[in-house]
Amino acid sequence: GILAPGHGSHQTTQARVYAALMQYAGIMDTDDAGRDPWWTLLCFFNSLRELGGASTLFISDARDYLRVIIDRHSLNYERIRSPFATELTSRIRSDEIPKELARLEIPYSQERLNDRNLSVGDRPVDVCLASNIIEVGVDIPRLSLMAIVGQPKTTSQYIQVSSRVGRHREKPGLVAVLYGQSKPRDRSHYERFRNYHQRLYAQ
């Protein structure tokens, strides 16, 4: 659970968290198989309005902060990621949904990324912006990394959404919940984070 009241806006928090999750997946010391579960960041939004603003975050703010991370750790600029975001929401046509799901199943490989003859649609997805369309029926074992923006409205929805990653026995999931500092309900969930999840597991 992440709550950053010192940031000027929730968008600033989002940009920094996205950048950190994406960049460290790109530089972790492992092979293609070890990096694959962490390469694709699945971002869930409670509303299309919030999701719409995230598209510009990845184009500008998150990419700028990727450079900050590279500079801070004296990394090679050749290893900086340039994320391309796809969408899995009710805004896309129903016949496009199976194609987007198929894209999420494309595994990471450095060879595939280096192949300039491949179209964007044949490359592993960097970021998928999703709405409640993913709550049921999305079972993609390679996905392990997720960000949830704001506490979902119900506990059942929270369980359904957060269960979209870490579905493979040997690929545990990491879910970062980004709480809005201006929302009392989000702050309450952050302050009671451990107790809330212990109750969920107990039941």
Short mmCIF file of C-alpha atoms in Angstrom, two decimals:
data_model
loop_
_atom_site.label_atom_id
_atom_site.label_comp_id
_atom_site.label_asym_id
_atom_site.label_seq_id
_atom_site.Cartn_x
_atom_site.Cartn_y
_atom_site.Cartn_z
CA GLY A 1 0.00 0.00 0.00
CA ILE A 2 1.38 3.40 -1.03
CA LEU A 3 0.22 6.77 0.27
CA ALA A 4 2.38 9.82 -0.50
CA PRO A 5 0.81 12.97 0.97
CA GLY A 6 4.03 14.89 0.35
CA HIS A 7 3.49 14.76 -3.40
CA GLY A 8 1.63 17.63 -5.01
CA SER A 9 -0.88 15.30 -6.68
CA HIS A 10 -1.88 11.67 -6.97
CA GLN A 11 -0.61 11.76 -10.57
CA THR A 12 2.91 12.50 -9.29
CA THR A 13 2.76 9.43 -7.06
CA GLN A 14 1.52 7.32 -9.94
CA ALA A 15 4.27 8.46 -12.31
CA ARG A 16 7.02 7.68 -9.79
CA VAL A 17 5.66 4.29 -8.81
CA TYR A 18 5.11 3.25 -12.43
CA ALA A 19 8.62 4.34 -13.38
CA ALA A 20 10.21 2.45 -10.49
CA LEU A 21 8.27 -0.76 -11.15
CA MET A 22 9.02 -0.68 -14.88
CA GLN A 23 12.68 0.34 -14.74
CA TYR A 24 13.73 -2.18 -12.10
CA ALA A 25 12.05 -4.95 -14.08
CA GLY A 26 14.25 -3.88 -16.97
CA ILE A 27 17.58 -3.93 -15.10
CA MET A 28 17.13 -6.87 -12.73
CA ASP A 29 19.97 -9.40 -12.86
CA THR A 30 18.26 -12.38 -14.45
CA ASP A 31 17.56 -14.09 -17.77
CA ASP A 32 14.57 -13.62 -20.07
CA ALA A 33 12.47 -16.21 -18.22
CA GLY A 34 13.16 -14.54 -14.88
CA ARG A 35 12.34 -11.06 -16.19
CA ASP A 36 9.20 -12.05 -18.12
CA PRO A 37 6.70 -12.07 -15.18
CA TRP A 38 7.75 -8.54 -14.18
CA TRP A 39 8.00 -6.95 -17.62
CA THR A 40 4.31 -6.18 -18.15
CA LEU A 41 2.72 -3.77 -15.67
CA LEU A 42 -1.05 -4.21 -15.36
CA CYS A 43 -2.70 -1.02 -14.06
CA PHE A 44 -6.27 -1.10 -12.78
CA PHE A 45 -8.42 2.03 -12.48
CA ASN A 46 -11.80 2.35 -10.77
CA SER A 47 -13.09 4.76 -13.41
CA LEU A 48 -12.46 5.58 -17.05
CA ARG A 49 -11.90 9.20 -16.07
CA GLU A 50 -8.88 8.28 -13.95
CA LEU A 51 -7.65 5.90 -16.62
CA GLY A 52 -7.81 8.58 -19.30
CA GLY A 53 -5.38 10.76 -17.40
CA ALA A 54 -2.93 7.87 -16.99
CA SER A 55 -2.26 7.64 -20.73
CA THR A 56 -0.49 11.00 -20.68
CA LEU A 57 1.39 10.03 -17.51
CA PHE A 58 3.21 7.26 -19.36
CA ILE A 59 3.96 9.49 -22.35
CA SER A 60 5.53 12.29 -20.30
CA ASP A 61 5.86 12.14 -16.50
CA ALA A 62 6.74 8.46 -16.04
CA ARG A 63 9.28 8.57 -18.87
CA ASP A 64 10.92 11.65 -17.33
CA TYR A 65 11.21 9.90 -13.97
CA LEU A 66 12.76 6.85 -15.63
CA ARG A 67 15.70 9.14 -16.47
CA VAL A 68 15.90 10.24 -12.82
CA ILE A 69 16.24 6.60 -11.76
CA ILE A 70 18.94 5.97 -14.37
CA ASP A 71 20.92 9.03 -13.19
CA ARG A 72 20.48 8.25 -9.49
CA HIS A 73 21.96 4.77 -9.87
CA SER A 74 24.52 5.66 -12.56
CA LEU A 75 23.02 3.20 -15.01
CA ASN A 76 23.58 2.99 -18.73
CA TYR A 77 21.08 5.10 -20.68
CA GLU A 78 20.79 2.28 -23.19
CA ARG A 79 18.91 0.35 -20.52
CA ILE A 80 16.20 2.97 -20.03
CA ARG A 81 12.73 1.74 -20.90
CA SER A 82 10.42 3.56 -23.27
CA PRO A 83 7.05 2.12 -22.27
CA PHE A 84 4.16 1.79 -24.68
CA ALA A 85 0.71 1.55 -23.05
CA THR A 86 -2.18 -0.56 -24.34
CA GLU A 87 -5.75 -0.54 -23.07
CA LEU A 88 -8.21 -3.17 -21.90
CA THR A 89 -11.45 -1.33 -21.19
CA SER A 90 -15.03 -0.95 -22.38
CA ARG A 91 -13.81 1.87 -24.64
CA ILE A 92 -12.35 -0.60 -27.13
CA ARG A 93 -14.49 -2.67 -29.49
CA SER A 94 -15.58 -6.09 -28.23
CA ASP A 95 -13.83 -7.85 -31.11
CA GLU A 96 -10.56 -6.16 -30.10
CA ILE A 97 -10.61 -7.56 -26.54
CA PRO A 98 -9.41 -11.10 -27.49
CA LYS A 99 -6.57 -9.53 -29.48
CA GLU A 100 -5.48 -7.44 -26.49
CA LEU A 101 -5.61 -10.51 -24.23
CA ALA A 102 -3.49 -12.43 -26.73
CA ARG A 103 -0.95 -9.60 -26.71
CA LEU A 104 -0.66 -9.86 -22.91
CA GLU A 105 0.40 -13.49 -23.36
CA ILE A 106 3.42 -12.58 -25.53
CA PRO A 107 6.46 -13.43 -23.36
CA TYR A 108 9.39 -11.11 -22.85
CA SER A 109 12.60 -11.80 -24.76
CA GLN A 110 15.48 -9.47 -25.50
CA GLU A 111 15.70 -10.91 -29.00
CA ARG A 112 12.08 -9.98 -29.66
CA LEU A 113 12.63 -6.45 -28.36
CA ASN A 114 15.69 -5.98 -30.57
CA ASP A 115 13.89 -7.17 -33.70
CA ARG A 116 13.09 -3.94 -35.55
CA ASN A 117 11.01 -5.85 -38.10
CA LEU A 118 8.39 -6.71 -35.48
CA SER A 119 5.35 -4.47 -35.25
CA VAL A 120 4.32 -2.98 -31.90
CA GLY A 121 1.50 -5.53 -31.71
CA ASP A 122 3.97 -8.43 -31.79
CA ARG A 123 6.17 -7.13 -28.97
CA PRO A 124 5.66 -7.90 -25.26
CA VAL A 125 3.32 -5.35 -23.66
CA ASP A 126 4.99 -2.80 -21.36
CA VAL A 127 1.88 -1.42 -19.68
CA CYS A 128 -1.79 -2.36 -19.89
CA LEU A 129 -4.32 0.17 -18.61
CA ALA A 130 -7.41 -1.72 -17.46
CA SER A 131 -10.87 -1.09 -16.06
CA ASN A 132 -13.36 -3.46 -14.41
CA ILE A 133 -13.48 -5.49 -17.63
CA ILE A 134 -10.60 -7.58 -16.22
CA GLU A 135 -12.36 -8.62 -13.01
CA VAL A 136 -13.40 -12.01 -14.37
CA GLY A 137 -12.21 -14.22 -17.20
CA VAL A 138 -8.66 -12.86 -17.44
CA ASP A 139 -6.28 -15.71 -16.58
CA ILE A 140 -2.80 -15.00 -17.95
CA PRO A 141 -0.19 -16.98 -15.98
CA ARG A 142 2.82 -14.86 -17.04
CA LEU A 143 1.56 -11.68 -15.33
CA SER A 144 3.00 -10.92 -11.89
CA LEU A 145 3.09 -7.12 -11.58
CA MET A 146 0.11 -4.89 -10.92
CA ALA A 147 -0.78 -1.40 -9.74
CA ILE A 148 -4.27 -0.62 -8.43
CA VAL A 149 -5.09 3.10 -8.43
CA GLY A 150 -7.41 3.81 -5.51
CA GLN A 151 -9.20 1.31 -3.30
CA PRO A 152 -11.87 -0.59 -5.30
CA LYS A 153 -15.44 0.05 -4.16
CA THR A 154 -16.08 -3.39 -2.66
CA THR A 155 -13.95 -6.08 -1.05
CA SER A 156 -15.11 -8.65 -3.59
CA GLN A 157 -14.02 -6.39 -6.44
CA TYR A 158 -10.66 -5.85 -4.74
CA ILE A 159 -10.13 -9.61 -4.46
CA GLN A 160 -11.16 -10.21 -8.08
CA VAL A 161 -8.97 -7.45 -9.47
CA SER A 162 -5.84 -8.20 -7.45
CA SER A 163 -6.15 -11.89 -8.37
CA ARG A 164 -5.32 -11.16 -12.01
CA VAL A 165 -1.60 -11.48 -11.28
CA GLY A 166 0.44 -14.18 -9.56
CA ARG A 167 -1.74 -16.95 -10.98
CA HIS A 168 1.22 -19.25 -11.75
CA ARG A 169 2.48 -21.39 -8.86
CA GLU A 170 6.12 -20.47 -9.57
CA LYS A 171 5.50 -16.79 -10.36
CA PRO A 172 4.35 -14.88 -7.28
CA GLY A 173 2.48 -11.63 -7.75
CA LEU A 174 3.30 -8.13 -6.54
CA VAL A 175 0.38 -5.69 -6.26
CA ALA A 176 0.98 -2.03 -5.40
CA VAL A 177 -2.15 -0.18 -4.28
CA LEU A 178 -1.80 3.58 -4.80
CA TYR A 179 -4.06 5.41 -2.36
CA GLY A 180 -5.26 8.94 -3.04
CA GLN A 181 -4.25 11.37 -0.30
CA SER A 182 -7.43 13.42 -0.77
CA LYS A 183 -9.81 10.47 -0.29
CA PRO A 184 -10.74 9.63 3.34
CA ARG A 185 -11.67 6.06 2.40
CA ASP A 186 -8.28 5.48 0.77
CA ARG A 187 -6.46 6.90 3.78
CA SER A 188 -8.47 4.64 6.08
CA HIS A 189 -7.53 1.55 4.06
CA TYR A 190 -3.87 2.58 4.13
CA GLU A 191 -3.88 3.07 7.92
CA ARG A 192 -5.56 -0.32 8.45
CA PHE A 193 -3.75 -2.08 5.60
CA ARG A 194 -2.30 -5.00 7.58
CA ASN A 195 -5.44 -5.71 9.64
CA TYR A 196 -7.68 -5.50 6.56
CA HIS A 197 -5.63 -8.06 4.65
CA GLN A 198 -5.23 -10.36 7.63
CA ARG A 199 -9.03 -10.47 7.93
CA LEU A 200 -9.33 -11.29 4.22
CA TYR A 201 -6.89 -14.19 4.50
CA ALA A 202 -8.53 -15.45 7.70
CA GLN A 203 -11.88 -15.73 5.93
#
